[in-house]
Coordinates of N, CA and C in Angstrom, one line a residue:
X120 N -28.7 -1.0 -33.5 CA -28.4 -2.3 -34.1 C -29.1 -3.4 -33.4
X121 N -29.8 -3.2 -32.2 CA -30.5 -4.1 -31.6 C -31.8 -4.3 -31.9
X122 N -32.3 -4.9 -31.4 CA -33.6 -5.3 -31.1 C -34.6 -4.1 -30.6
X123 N -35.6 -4.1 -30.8 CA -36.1 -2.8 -30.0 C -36.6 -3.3 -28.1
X124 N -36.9 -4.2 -27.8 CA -36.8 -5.2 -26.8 C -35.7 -5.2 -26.2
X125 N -34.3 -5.4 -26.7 CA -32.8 -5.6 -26.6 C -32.8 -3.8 -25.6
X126 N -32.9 -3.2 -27.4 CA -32.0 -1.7 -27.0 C -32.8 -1.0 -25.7
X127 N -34.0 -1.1 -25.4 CA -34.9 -0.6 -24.0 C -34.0 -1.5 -22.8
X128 N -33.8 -2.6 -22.6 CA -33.3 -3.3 -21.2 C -31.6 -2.6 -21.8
X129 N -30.7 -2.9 -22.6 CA -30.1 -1.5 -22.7 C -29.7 -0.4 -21.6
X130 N -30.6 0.5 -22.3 CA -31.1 1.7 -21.7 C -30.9 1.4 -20.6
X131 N -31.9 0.8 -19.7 CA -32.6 0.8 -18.5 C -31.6 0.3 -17.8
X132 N -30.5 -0.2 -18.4 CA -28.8 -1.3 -17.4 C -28.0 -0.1 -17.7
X133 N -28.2 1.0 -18.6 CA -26.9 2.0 -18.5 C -27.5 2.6 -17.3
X134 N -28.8 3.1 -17.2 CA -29.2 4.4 -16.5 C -29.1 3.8 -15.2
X135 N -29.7 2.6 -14.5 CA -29.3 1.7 -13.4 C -28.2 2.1 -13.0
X136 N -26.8 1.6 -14.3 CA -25.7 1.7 -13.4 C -25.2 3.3 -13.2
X137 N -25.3 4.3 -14.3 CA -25.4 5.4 -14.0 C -25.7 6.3 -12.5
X138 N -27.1 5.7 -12.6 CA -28.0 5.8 -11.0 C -27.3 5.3 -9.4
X139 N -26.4 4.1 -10.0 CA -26.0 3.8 -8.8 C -24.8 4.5 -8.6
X140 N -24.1 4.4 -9.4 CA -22.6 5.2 -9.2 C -22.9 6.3 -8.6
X141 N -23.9 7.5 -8.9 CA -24.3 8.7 -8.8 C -24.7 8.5 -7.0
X142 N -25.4 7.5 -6.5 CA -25.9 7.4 -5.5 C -24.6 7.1 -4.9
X143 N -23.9 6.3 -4.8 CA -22.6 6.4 -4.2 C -21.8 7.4 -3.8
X144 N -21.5 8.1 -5.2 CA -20.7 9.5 -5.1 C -21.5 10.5 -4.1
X145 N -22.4 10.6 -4.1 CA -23.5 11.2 -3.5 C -23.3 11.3 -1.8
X146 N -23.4 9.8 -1.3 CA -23.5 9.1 -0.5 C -22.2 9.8 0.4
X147 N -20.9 9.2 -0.4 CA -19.3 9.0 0.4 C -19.4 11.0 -0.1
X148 N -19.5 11.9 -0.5 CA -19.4 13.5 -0.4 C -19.7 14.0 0.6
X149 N -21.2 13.7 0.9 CA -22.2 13.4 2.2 C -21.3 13.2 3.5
X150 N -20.3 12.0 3.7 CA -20.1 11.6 4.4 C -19.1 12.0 4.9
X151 N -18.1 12.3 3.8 CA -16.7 13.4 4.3 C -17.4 14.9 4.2
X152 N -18.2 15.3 3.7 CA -18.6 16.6 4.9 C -19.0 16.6 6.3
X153 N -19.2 15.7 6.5 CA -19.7 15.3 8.0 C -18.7 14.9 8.9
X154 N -18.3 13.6 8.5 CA -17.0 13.4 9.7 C -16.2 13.9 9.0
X155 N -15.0 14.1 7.9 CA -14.0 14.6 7.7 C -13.8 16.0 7.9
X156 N -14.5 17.0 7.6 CA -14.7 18.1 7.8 C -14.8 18.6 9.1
X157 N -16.3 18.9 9.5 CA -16.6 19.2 10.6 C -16.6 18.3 11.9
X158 N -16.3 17.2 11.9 CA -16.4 16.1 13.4 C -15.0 17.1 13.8
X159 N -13.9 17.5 12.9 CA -12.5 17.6 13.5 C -12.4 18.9 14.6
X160 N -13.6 19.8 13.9 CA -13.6 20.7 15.1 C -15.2 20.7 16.0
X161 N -16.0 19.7 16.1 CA -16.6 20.2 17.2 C -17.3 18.1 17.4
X162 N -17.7 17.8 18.5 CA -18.1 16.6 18.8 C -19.6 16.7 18.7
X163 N -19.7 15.5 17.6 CA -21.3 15.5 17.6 C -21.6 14.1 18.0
X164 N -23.2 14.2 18.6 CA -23.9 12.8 18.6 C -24.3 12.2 17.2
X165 N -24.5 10.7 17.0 CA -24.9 10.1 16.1 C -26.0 11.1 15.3
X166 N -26.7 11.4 16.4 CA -28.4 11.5 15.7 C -27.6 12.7 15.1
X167 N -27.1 13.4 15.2 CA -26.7 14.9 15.0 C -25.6 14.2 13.5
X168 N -25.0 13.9 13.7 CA -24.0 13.4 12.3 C -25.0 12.7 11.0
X169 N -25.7 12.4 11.4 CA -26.6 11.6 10.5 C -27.4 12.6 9.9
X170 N -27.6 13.6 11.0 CA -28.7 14.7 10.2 C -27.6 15.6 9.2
X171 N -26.4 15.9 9.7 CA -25.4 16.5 8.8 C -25.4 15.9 7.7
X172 N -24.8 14.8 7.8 CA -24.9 13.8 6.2 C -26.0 13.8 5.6
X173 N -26.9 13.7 5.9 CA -28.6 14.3 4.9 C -28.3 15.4 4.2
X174 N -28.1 16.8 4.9 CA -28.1 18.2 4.6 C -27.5 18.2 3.7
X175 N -25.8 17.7 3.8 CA -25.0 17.7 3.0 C -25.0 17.0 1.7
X176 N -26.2 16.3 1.6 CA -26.0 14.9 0.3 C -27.3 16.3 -0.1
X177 N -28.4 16.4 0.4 CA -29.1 17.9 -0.1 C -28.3 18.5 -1.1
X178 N -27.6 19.5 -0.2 CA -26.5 20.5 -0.6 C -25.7 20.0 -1.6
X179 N -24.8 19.0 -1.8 CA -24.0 18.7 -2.8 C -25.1 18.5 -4.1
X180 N -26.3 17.5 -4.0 CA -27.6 17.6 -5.2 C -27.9 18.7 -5.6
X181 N -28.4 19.8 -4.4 CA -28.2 21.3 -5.2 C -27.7 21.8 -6.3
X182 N -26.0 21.7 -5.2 CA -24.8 22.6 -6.1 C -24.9 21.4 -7.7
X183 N -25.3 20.4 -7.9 CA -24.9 19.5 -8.9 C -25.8 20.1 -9.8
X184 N -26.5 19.9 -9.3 CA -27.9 20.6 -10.3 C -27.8 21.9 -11.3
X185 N -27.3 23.0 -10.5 CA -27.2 24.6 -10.7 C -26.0 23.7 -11.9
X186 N -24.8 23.2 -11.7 CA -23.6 23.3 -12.4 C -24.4 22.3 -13.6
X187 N -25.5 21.6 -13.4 CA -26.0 20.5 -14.8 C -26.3 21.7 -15.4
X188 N -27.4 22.5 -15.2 CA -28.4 23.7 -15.8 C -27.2 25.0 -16.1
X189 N -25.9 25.5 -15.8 CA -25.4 26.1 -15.8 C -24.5 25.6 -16.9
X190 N -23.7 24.3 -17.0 CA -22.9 23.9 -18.4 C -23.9 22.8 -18.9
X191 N -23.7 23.1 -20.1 CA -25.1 22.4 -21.1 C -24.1 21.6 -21.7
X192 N -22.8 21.7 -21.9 CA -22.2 21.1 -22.8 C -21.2 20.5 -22.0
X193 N -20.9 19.4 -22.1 CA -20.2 18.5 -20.8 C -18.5 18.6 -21.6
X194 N -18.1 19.0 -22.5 CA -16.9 19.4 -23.1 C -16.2 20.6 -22.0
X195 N -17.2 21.7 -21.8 CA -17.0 22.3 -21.1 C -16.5 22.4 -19.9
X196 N -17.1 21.6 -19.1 CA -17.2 21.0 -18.0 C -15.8 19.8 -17.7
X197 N -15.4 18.9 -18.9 CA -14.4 18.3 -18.9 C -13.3 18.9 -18.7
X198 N -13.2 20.4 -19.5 CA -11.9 21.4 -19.7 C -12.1 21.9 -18.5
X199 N -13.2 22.4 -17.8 CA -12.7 23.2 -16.4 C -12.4 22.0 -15.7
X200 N -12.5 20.6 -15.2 CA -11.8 20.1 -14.3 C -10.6 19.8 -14.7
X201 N -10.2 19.5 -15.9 CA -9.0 19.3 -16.4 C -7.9 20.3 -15.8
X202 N -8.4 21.4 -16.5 CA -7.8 22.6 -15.5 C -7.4 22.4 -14.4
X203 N -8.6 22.5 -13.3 CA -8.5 22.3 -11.9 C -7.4 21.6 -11.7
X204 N -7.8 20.1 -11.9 CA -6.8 19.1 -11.4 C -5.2 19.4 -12.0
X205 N -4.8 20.2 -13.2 CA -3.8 20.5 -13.5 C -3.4 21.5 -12.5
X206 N -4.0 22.6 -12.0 CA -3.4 23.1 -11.0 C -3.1 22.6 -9.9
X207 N -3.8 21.2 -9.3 CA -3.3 21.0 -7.9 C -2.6 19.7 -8.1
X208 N -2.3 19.2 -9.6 CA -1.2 18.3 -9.6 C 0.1 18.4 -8.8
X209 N 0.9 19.8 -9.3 CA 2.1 19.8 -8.8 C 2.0 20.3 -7.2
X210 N 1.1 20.5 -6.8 CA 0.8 20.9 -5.3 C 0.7 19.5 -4.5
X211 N -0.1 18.4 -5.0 CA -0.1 17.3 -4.5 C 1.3 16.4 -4.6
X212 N 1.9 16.8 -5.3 CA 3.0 15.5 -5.8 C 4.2 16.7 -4.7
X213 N 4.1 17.8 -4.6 CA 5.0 18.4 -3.5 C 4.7 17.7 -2.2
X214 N 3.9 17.9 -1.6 CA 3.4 17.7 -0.3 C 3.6 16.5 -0.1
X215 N 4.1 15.3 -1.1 CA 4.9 14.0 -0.9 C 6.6 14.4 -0.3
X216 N 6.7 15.9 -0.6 CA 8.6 15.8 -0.7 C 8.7 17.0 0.1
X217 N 7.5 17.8 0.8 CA 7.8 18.9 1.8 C 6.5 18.2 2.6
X218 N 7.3 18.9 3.6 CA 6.4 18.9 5.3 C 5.6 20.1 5.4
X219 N 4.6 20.0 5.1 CA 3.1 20.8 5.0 C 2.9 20.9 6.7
X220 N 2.7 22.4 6.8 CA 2.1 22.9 8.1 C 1.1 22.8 8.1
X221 N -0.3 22.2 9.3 CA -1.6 21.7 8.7 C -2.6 22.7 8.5
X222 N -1.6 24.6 9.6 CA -2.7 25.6 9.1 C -2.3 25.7 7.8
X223 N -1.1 25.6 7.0 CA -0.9 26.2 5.6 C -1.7 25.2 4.3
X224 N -2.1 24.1 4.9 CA -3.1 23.0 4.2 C -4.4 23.3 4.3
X225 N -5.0 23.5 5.4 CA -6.2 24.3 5.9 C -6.4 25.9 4.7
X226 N -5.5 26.9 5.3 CA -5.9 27.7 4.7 C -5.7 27.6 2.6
X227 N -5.1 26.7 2.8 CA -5.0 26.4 0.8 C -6.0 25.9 0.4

């Protein structure tokens, strides 16, 4: 219904903002693999945490990739997290009203 002028700058402000969200998400996954994860069991230097968070922003681009090229149909993909998150609903809204052992959190 636009302009052909209009609907291209459009485009180019969805995929921007698309782009940036994506780089974010990217970014903060990256970043809790690195300190949230692994800092808890072993002490690293900067230069060493910094190269983790690269690997790992790699690594999660990977795995995104395989799972873009693996579900073609994003329906699909909605129902499996749907799923997911329905399973660890009622596990999360526990762990407000029981006292969680932090090996029994770990190993879950």
């Amino acid at each position: 219904m636009l302009h052909a002028g209009l609907l291209g700058l459009g485009l180019v402000m969805l995929f921007a903002a698309l782009m940036s969200s994506l780089d974010t998400y990217l970014f903060i996954l990256g970043m809790n693999v690195s300190q949230d994860i692994t800092i808890n069991y072993k002490k690293m230097t900067k230069k060493k945490l910094i190269s983790l968070t690269r690997w790992a922003i790699i690594g999660i681009t990977a795995i995104s990739v395989i799972i873009a090229i693996m579900f073609q149909q994003i329906i699909t993909v909605a129902l499996a997290f749907g799923s997911m998150s329905l399973v660890l609903v009622p596990v999360i809204i526990g762990s407000f009203h029981f006292k969680l052992k932090p090996q029994a959190v770990f190993w879950s």
